[in-house]
Amino acid sequence: MDSPPEELTNPSWLHDRAVPISDALDSLLSWMEHEWEGTPRSAAADAGSHDHDLHLPLDTGILEVDRALGGGLRQGHLTVLEAELPSQSDAVLWSIARNIRHKTVLDVDQLLGAVAWIWAGGSGVPTISMTQGRMTQKEWQRAIDSIGRLTERPLYLGQAESVAGLAALAASRRARVLMVQDLERFGDPQGVYGELARLAARTGLAVLATARTTGAVPEGCGHITTVVQVLRSSMGGTARFVLADRIEMLSVHEVRLDLVTGRVT
């Protein structure tokens, strides 16, 4: 993509608050409309959150992921998706973002790019086709049809500058889930890992973060953290979730990733 729309470079959008997915989509559409004449527009609305018992996992809306995680994302707990290829862990993150029904703050590296991936996956359109304005009429229709479903999600996007900023974003939206793209953006992985684990334990948030590598679990955080390795499979379009299991010691789950649209299918 060339340059982001003015709305997304305005300081009021960044660092101090998380914006609803509907607002982020509207800015993406405005930019696309400016770049390619005739881009369709759509109204959007927020949706409320669904309360659950604190001790129950929060389902991600994706059965395969929930099975791998033992029911979903645990509140007061940090889950780290560790992958050599960021596109693999990001695909899981985008898929959860467009499917989860619990109030969620998603902190990302590139706000506009993240919105494009989330929208593209929801409509089954290749992201590059969407960002370069090369969609067919049928793809445009699928994209338009998917907007309503996406904007019904209680999802807010932000770009914090620190772990303390992440906590502030989640608190400002009274989120149940905090998802963080690339925890290494905030500093040394080991230090950030521990900070996020303690943030989850202190606030009761279900925290999900992606990383290329985390190393050993920081001392004192083992009981509130889960590391999931996302490994490339020999079969095209699939990946393995590998994680430690208290009973089986090692648990392996196959998931299908579409890296063109960034979705788990």
Short mmCIF file of C-alpha atoms in Angstrom, two decimals:
data_model
loop_
_atom_site.label_atom_id
_atom_site.label_comp_id
_atom_site.label_asym_id
_atom_site.label_seq_id
_atom_site.Cartn_x
_atom_site.Cartn_y
_atom_site.Cartn_z
CA MET A 1 0.00 0.00 0.00
CA ASP A 2 1.19 3.58 -0.55
CA SER A 3 0.40 5.87 2.37
CA PRO A 4 -2.31 5.47 5.05
CA PRO A 5 -5.32 7.77 5.15
CA GLU A 6 -5.01 10.96 7.16
CA GLU A 7 -7.40 9.66 9.81
CA LEU A 8 -4.98 6.87 10.70
CA THR A 9 -1.96 9.16 10.97
CA ASN A 10 -3.71 11.61 13.26
CA PRO A 11 -2.14 11.33 16.73
CA SER A 12 -5.59 11.07 18.30
CA TRP A 13 -5.92 7.62 16.75
CA LEU A 14 -2.62 6.34 18.00
CA HIS A 15 -1.08 5.33 21.32
CA ASP A 16 -3.81 6.61 23.63
CA ARG A 17 -6.96 4.78 22.59
CA ALA A 18 -8.27 1.75 20.76
CA VAL A 19 -10.63 2.44 17.87
CA PRO A 20 -13.65 0.28 17.01
CA ILE A 21 -13.21 -2.02 14.02
CA SER A 22 -16.11 -0.14 12.39
CA ASP A 23 -14.14 3.14 12.52
CA ALA A 24 -10.98 1.49 11.24
CA LEU A 25 -12.90 -0.11 8.38
CA ASP A 26 -14.47 3.24 7.52
CA SER A 27 -11.03 4.83 7.25
CA LEU A 28 -9.76 1.96 5.10
CA LEU A 29 -12.76 2.38 2.81
CA SER A 30 -12.18 6.14 2.65
CA TRP A 31 -8.61 5.56 1.57
CA MET A 32 -9.67 2.97 -1.02
CA GLU A 33 -12.38 5.31 -2.28
CA HIS A 34 -9.79 8.02 -2.74
CA GLU A 35 -7.43 5.64 -4.55
CA TRP A 36 -10.03 3.89 -6.71
CA GLU A 37 -13.18 5.73 -7.67
CA GLY A 38 -16.41 3.97 -6.86
CA THR A 39 -15.42 2.11 -3.72
CA PRO A 40 -18.58 1.05 -1.84
CA ARG A 41 -19.25 2.31 1.68
CA SER A 42 -21.10 0.73 4.55
CA ALA A 43 -22.49 1.84 7.89
CA ALA A 44 -21.32 0.00 10.99
CA ALA A 45 -22.41 -0.58 14.56
CA ASP A 46 -20.80 -1.80 17.76
CA ALA A 47 -21.96 -4.84 19.65
CA GLY A 48 -21.92 -5.56 23.37
CA SER A 49 -19.82 -8.13 25.14
CA HIS A 50 -20.94 -11.45 26.54
CA ASP A 51 -20.19 -12.12 30.18
CA HIS A 52 -18.76 -15.46 31.24
CA ASP A 53 -17.58 -17.01 34.45
CA LEU A 54 -14.03 -15.94 35.21
CA HIS A 55 -12.86 -19.55 35.48
CA LEU A 56 -14.15 -20.63 32.07
CA PRO A 57 -12.06 -20.21 28.90
CA LEU A 58 -13.26 -17.61 26.44
CA ASP A 59 -13.95 -19.26 23.10
CA THR A 60 -12.20 -17.75 20.08
CA GLY A 61 -15.02 -18.56 17.66
CA ILE A 62 -12.75 -21.06 15.86
CA LEU A 63 -13.34 -24.67 16.91
CA GLU A 64 -9.92 -25.95 15.85
CA VAL A 65 -8.11 -23.24 17.82
CA ASP A 66 -10.33 -23.73 20.89
CA ARG A 67 -9.62 -27.46 20.87
CA ALA A 68 -5.89 -26.81 20.71
CA LEU A 69 -6.09 -24.35 23.61
CA GLY A 70 -8.20 -26.59 25.80
CA GLY A 71 -11.44 -24.70 25.32
CA GLY A 72 -10.25 -21.23 24.41
CA LEU A 73 -8.32 -18.31 25.90
CA ARG A 74 -7.97 -18.45 29.66
CA GLN A 75 -8.62 -15.32 31.68
CA GLY A 76 -5.74 -14.17 33.83
CA HIS A 77 -3.42 -16.10 31.53
CA LEU A 78 -0.94 -15.33 28.73
CA THR A 79 -0.93 -17.42 25.57
CA VAL A 80 1.95 -16.91 23.14
CA LEU A 81 1.82 -18.05 19.50
CA GLU A 82 5.42 -18.66 18.52
CA ALA A 83 6.18 -19.05 14.79
CA GLU A 84 9.20 -18.71 12.54
CA LEU A 85 6.97 -17.13 9.89
CA PRO A 86 5.01 -14.15 11.27
CA SER A 87 2.41 -14.70 8.54
CA GLN A 88 1.42 -17.98 10.20
CA SER A 89 0.83 -16.60 13.69
CA ASP A 90 -0.73 -13.46 12.21
CA ALA A 91 -3.21 -15.59 10.26
CA VAL A 92 -4.38 -17.09 13.55
CA LEU A 93 -4.57 -13.63 15.15
CA TRP A 94 -6.61 -12.13 12.27
CA SER A 95 -8.97 -15.12 12.26
CA ILE A 96 -9.64 -14.84 15.98
CA ALA A 97 -10.16 -11.08 15.64
CA ARG A 98 -12.91 -11.54 13.08
CA ASN A 99 -14.61 -14.41 14.94
CA ILE A 100 -14.34 -13.74 18.67
CA ARG A 101 -17.52 -12.53 20.35
CA HIS A 102 -15.97 -11.26 23.59
CA LYS A 103 -14.95 -7.62 23.91
CA THR A 104 -11.41 -7.54 22.55
CA VAL A 105 -8.61 -5.03 22.06
CA LEU A 106 -6.21 -5.93 19.26
CA ASP A 107 -2.88 -4.08 19.31
CA VAL A 108 -1.09 -4.14 15.96
CA ASP A 109 2.05 -2.92 14.26
CA GLN A 110 0.32 -1.45 11.16
CA LEU A 111 -3.29 -0.44 11.79
CA LEU A 112 -4.42 -0.09 8.19
CA GLY A 113 -2.72 -3.30 7.09
CA ALA A 114 -4.29 -5.24 9.95
CA VAL A 115 -7.78 -4.00 9.04
CA ALA A 116 -7.22 -5.07 5.44
CA TRP A 117 -6.15 -8.58 6.50
CA ILE A 118 -9.09 -8.96 8.88
CA TRP A 119 -11.59 -7.77 6.26
CA ALA A 120 -10.06 -9.79 3.43
CA GLY A 121 -10.15 -13.02 5.41
CA GLY A 122 -13.77 -12.44 6.37
CA SER A 123 -14.78 -12.10 2.74
CA GLY A 124 -12.44 -14.71 1.25
CA VAL A 125 -10.71 -12.13 -0.96
CA PRO A 126 -6.89 -12.13 -1.33
CA THR A 127 -5.54 -9.23 0.68
CA ILE A 128 -3.29 -8.04 -2.13
CA SER A 129 -6.31 -7.79 -4.44
CA MET A 130 -8.11 -5.67 -1.88
CA THR A 131 -5.22 -3.30 -1.12
CA GLN A 132 -4.33 -2.84 -4.79
CA GLY A 133 -7.89 -2.35 -6.01
CA ARG A 134 -7.87 -5.41 -8.26
CA MET A 135 -11.07 -7.03 -7.04
CA THR A 136 -13.64 -8.40 -9.42
CA GLN A 137 -17.30 -7.45 -9.12
CA LYS A 138 -18.02 -10.72 -7.30
CA GLU A 139 -15.15 -10.11 -4.88
CA TRP A 140 -16.43 -6.60 -4.19
CA GLN A 141 -19.84 -8.03 -3.42
CA ARG A 142 -18.36 -10.61 -1.04
CA ALA A 143 -16.36 -7.89 0.67
CA ILE A 144 -19.45 -5.68 1.06
CA ASP A 145 -21.51 -8.58 2.39
CA SER A 146 -18.89 -9.36 5.02
CA ILE A 147 -18.69 -5.84 6.47
CA GLY A 148 -21.91 -6.13 8.46
CA ARG A 149 -20.80 -9.35 10.16
CA LEU A 150 -17.38 -7.94 10.98
CA THR A 151 -18.57 -4.64 12.45
CA GLU A 152 -20.93 -6.50 14.78
CA ARG A 153 -17.88 -7.80 16.63
CA PRO A 154 -16.91 -5.96 19.85
CA LEU A 155 -13.40 -5.48 18.47
CA TYR A 156 -11.17 -2.44 19.00
CA LEU A 157 -7.81 -1.80 17.36
CA GLY A 158 -4.93 0.19 18.76
CA GLN A 159 -1.19 0.85 18.67
CA ALA A 160 0.32 1.12 22.13
CA GLU A 161 3.93 2.10 22.77
CA SER A 162 4.46 0.03 25.92
CA VAL A 163 2.96 -2.76 28.00
CA ALA A 164 1.54 -0.10 30.29
CA GLY A 165 -0.09 1.39 27.20
CA LEU A 166 -1.60 -1.98 26.37
CA ALA A 167 -3.11 -2.17 29.85
CA ALA A 168 -4.57 1.31 29.43
CA LEU A 169 -6.11 0.43 26.06
CA ALA A 170 -7.74 -2.71 27.45
CA ALA A 171 -9.03 -0.85 30.52
CA SER A 172 -10.44 2.00 28.42
CA ARG A 173 -12.64 -0.47 26.54
CA ARG A 174 -13.31 -2.79 29.48
CA ALA A 175 -12.02 -5.63 27.34
CA ARG A 176 -12.02 -9.28 28.33
CA VAL A 177 -9.36 -10.19 25.77
CA LEU A 178 -6.13 -8.43 24.79
CA MET A 179 -4.39 -9.58 21.61
CA VAL A 180 -0.92 -8.32 20.75
CA GLN A 181 0.80 -8.66 17.38
CA ASP A 182 4.56 -9.25 17.73
CA LEU A 183 5.37 -8.79 21.41
CA GLU A 184 8.98 -8.11 20.41
CA ARG A 185 7.87 -4.62 19.32
CA PHE A 186 7.95 -3.67 23.00
CA GLY A 187 11.52 -4.74 23.75
CA ASP A 188 13.42 -7.83 24.81
CA PRO A 189 11.09 -10.84 24.36
CA GLN A 190 11.90 -12.31 27.77
CA GLY A 191 11.15 -9.06 29.59
CA VAL A 192 7.95 -8.37 27.62
CA TYR A 193 6.85 -11.97 28.08
CA GLY A 194 7.02 -11.59 31.86
CA GLU A 195 5.31 -8.19 31.80
CA LEU A 196 2.39 -9.52 29.73
CA ALA A 197 2.01 -12.59 31.96
CA ARG A 198 1.88 -10.42 35.07
CA LEU A 199 -0.54 -8.04 33.34
CA ALA A 200 -2.88 -10.96 32.62
CA ALA A 201 -2.69 -12.24 36.19
CA ARG A 202 -3.22 -8.76 37.68
CA THR A 203 -6.17 -7.72 35.52
CA GLY A 204 -7.85 -11.03 34.72
CA LEU A 205 -7.43 -10.39 30.99
CA ALA A 206 -7.05 -13.26 28.57
CA VAL A 207 -3.89 -12.17 26.74
CA LEU A 208 -2.84 -13.62 23.38
CA ALA A 209 0.41 -12.48 21.78
CA THR A 210 2.47 -13.51 18.78
CA ALA A 211 6.25 -13.79 18.66
CA ARG A 212 9.04 -15.29 16.60
CA THR A 213 10.79 -16.67 19.66
CA THR A 214 10.32 -16.34 23.39
CA GLY A 215 12.88 -18.72 24.85
CA ALA A 216 12.34 -20.11 28.32
CA VAL A 217 9.30 -19.17 30.36
CA PRO A 218 10.32 -16.41 32.82
CA GLU A 219 10.70 -17.56 36.41
CA GLY A 220 7.46 -17.41 38.34
CA CYS A 221 5.27 -17.17 35.21
CA GLY A 222 4.95 -20.83 34.24
CA HIS A 223 1.55 -21.29 35.87
CA ILE A 224 0.02 -18.33 34.00
CA THR A 225 1.51 -18.86 30.55
CA THR A 226 1.07 -21.19 27.60
CA VAL A 227 3.44 -21.24 24.64
CA VAL A 228 2.03 -22.61 21.39
CA GLN A 229 4.51 -23.36 18.62
CA VAL A 230 3.03 -22.88 15.16
CA LEU A 231 5.04 -25.22 12.94
CA ARG A 232 4.90 -25.55 9.18
CA SER A 233 3.46 -28.85 8.03
CA SER A 234 4.62 -30.91 5.07
CA MET A 235 1.09 -30.55 3.72
CA GLY A 236 0.47 -27.26 1.91
CA GLY A 237 -1.75 -24.77 3.70
CA THR A 238 -1.60 -26.49 7.08
CA ALA A 239 0.29 -25.93 10.30
CA ARG A 240 0.72 -27.76 13.58
CA PHE A 241 -0.04 -26.31 16.99
CA VAL A 242 2.39 -27.86 19.46
CA LEU A 243 2.03 -27.08 23.15
CA ALA A 244 2.85 -28.57 26.51
CA ASP A 245 -0.05 -30.43 28.09
CA ARG A 246 -0.30 -31.08 31.82
CA ILE A 247 -1.67 -34.56 31.23
CA GLU A 248 -0.27 -35.69 27.88
CA MET A 249 2.95 -33.64 28.30
CA LEU A 250 2.88 -32.73 24.60
CA SER A 251 -0.18 -31.94 22.52
CA VAL A 252 -0.23 -31.61 18.72
CA HIS A 253 -3.16 -30.21 16.74
CA GLU A 254 -3.45 -29.73 12.97
CA VAL A 255 -4.99 -26.47 11.72
CA ARG A 256 -5.44 -25.24 8.16
CA LEU A 257 -4.05 -21.78 7.42
CA ASP A 258 -4.79 -19.74 4.30
CA LEU A 259 -1.87 -17.32 4.10
CA VAL A 260 -3.36 -15.54 1.06
CA THR A 261 -6.37 -14.24 2.98
CA GLY A 262 -4.98 -14.68 6.49
CA ARG A 263 -7.62 -17.03 7.84
CA VAL A 264 -7.90 -20.32 9.67
CA THR A 265 -10.27 -22.63 7.82
#
